[in-house]
Steps between C-alpha positions, in 0.01 A plus 500: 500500500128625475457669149202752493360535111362837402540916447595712795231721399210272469283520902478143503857436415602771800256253787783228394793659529393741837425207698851328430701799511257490910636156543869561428467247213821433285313532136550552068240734337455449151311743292218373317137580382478873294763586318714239655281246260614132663153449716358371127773277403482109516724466785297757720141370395623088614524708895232742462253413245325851562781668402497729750731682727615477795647135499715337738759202501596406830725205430289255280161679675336710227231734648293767319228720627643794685333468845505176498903533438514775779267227703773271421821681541365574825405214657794293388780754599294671765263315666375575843659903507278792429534409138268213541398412846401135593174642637273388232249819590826749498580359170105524335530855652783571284440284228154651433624830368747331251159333324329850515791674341437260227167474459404829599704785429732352235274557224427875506817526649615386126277712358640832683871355475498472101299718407711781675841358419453271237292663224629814327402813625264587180340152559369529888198474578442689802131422577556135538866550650309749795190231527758226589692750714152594716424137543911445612469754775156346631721137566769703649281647711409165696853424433594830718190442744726170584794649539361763759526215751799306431812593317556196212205368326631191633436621865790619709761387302619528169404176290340326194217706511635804420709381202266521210333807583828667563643396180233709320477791736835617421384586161192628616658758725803598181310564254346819378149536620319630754408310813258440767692589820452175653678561901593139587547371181757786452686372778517166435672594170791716696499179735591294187778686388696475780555162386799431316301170317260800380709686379719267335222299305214704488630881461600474174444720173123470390447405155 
């Protein structure tokens, strides 16, 4: 059985376990990482020498990196579907907005996330938490400007390309702060939740 390594609240850990709850996929999560400790023992360093979550053992296959696992997941369980078309241009399409989630809007994305719900309220510090936040809602802005014409940031259908970016948008639409009122963007969110996957691996309590 696939085994998926990490916390159900960590955004990396949720890209993991959202596309194999999409592909039907029989599989054992095991906390780690956080308070769960393990990710720094002996045994999890000899598989992931980062020491990082999410981590994945698909039979004797260990794979870390999460969009490289969702990548992965994908193309071995659901290759050629709207997942993760055969099309090599349908896939870049797609493919290219898991890489800008990452090395884009992660980082103040990290900076917003903690520093609203992971530092004590006497501790915040709002100037850089709102400096992040303005330079957030200037990427969702393109990010809305694509959606205006298609539905999925992967094009007409739901795939791989909207994984990443929807596993942190559910926190940034839950928690308390003000927002840009981003049309498209919006929708694509509501579009989202009708999935069961979604909800299942992604809508969980933010900590």
């Amino acid at each position: 059985m696939l085994k998926i390594w990490g916390r159900k609240n960590s955004s990396n850990v949720r890209k993991a376990l959202w596309i194999a709850e999409e592909l039907g996929l029989d599989y054992e999560s095991l906390n780690a990482g956080g308070a769960f400790g393990v990710n720094d023992q002996p045994e999890y360093l000899a598989k992931n020498p980062n020491g990082v979550v999410p981590m994945i053992e698909d039979g004797a296959f260990v794979l870390w990196e999460s969009n490289t696992i969702v990548r992965y997941l994908a193309a071995q369980y659901g290759a050629d579907t709207g997942l993760y078309p055969a099309d090599p241009q349908k896939r870049a399409q797609a493919e290219k907005w898991m890489d800008w989630t990452t090395s884009t809007f992660a980082g103040p994305f990290r900076t917003v996330f903690w520093g609203v719900l992971r530092t004590p309220v006497e501790q915040q510090d709002w100037a850089q938490i709102n400096a992040a936040k303005a330079g957030i809602e200037q990427l969702l802005s393109i990010v809305d400007q694509a959606l205006a014409s298609q539905p999925y940031l992967s094009g007409a259908e739901f795939g791989v390309g909207d994984i990443p970016l929807g596993s942190f948008i559910y926190a940034w639409f839950e928690m308390p702060i003000e927002r840009m009122e981003l049309a498209h963007l919006k929708a694509w969110y509501e579009r989202l939740q009708q999935r069961p996957a979604y909800r299942k691996a992604v809508m969980t309590a933010l900590t």
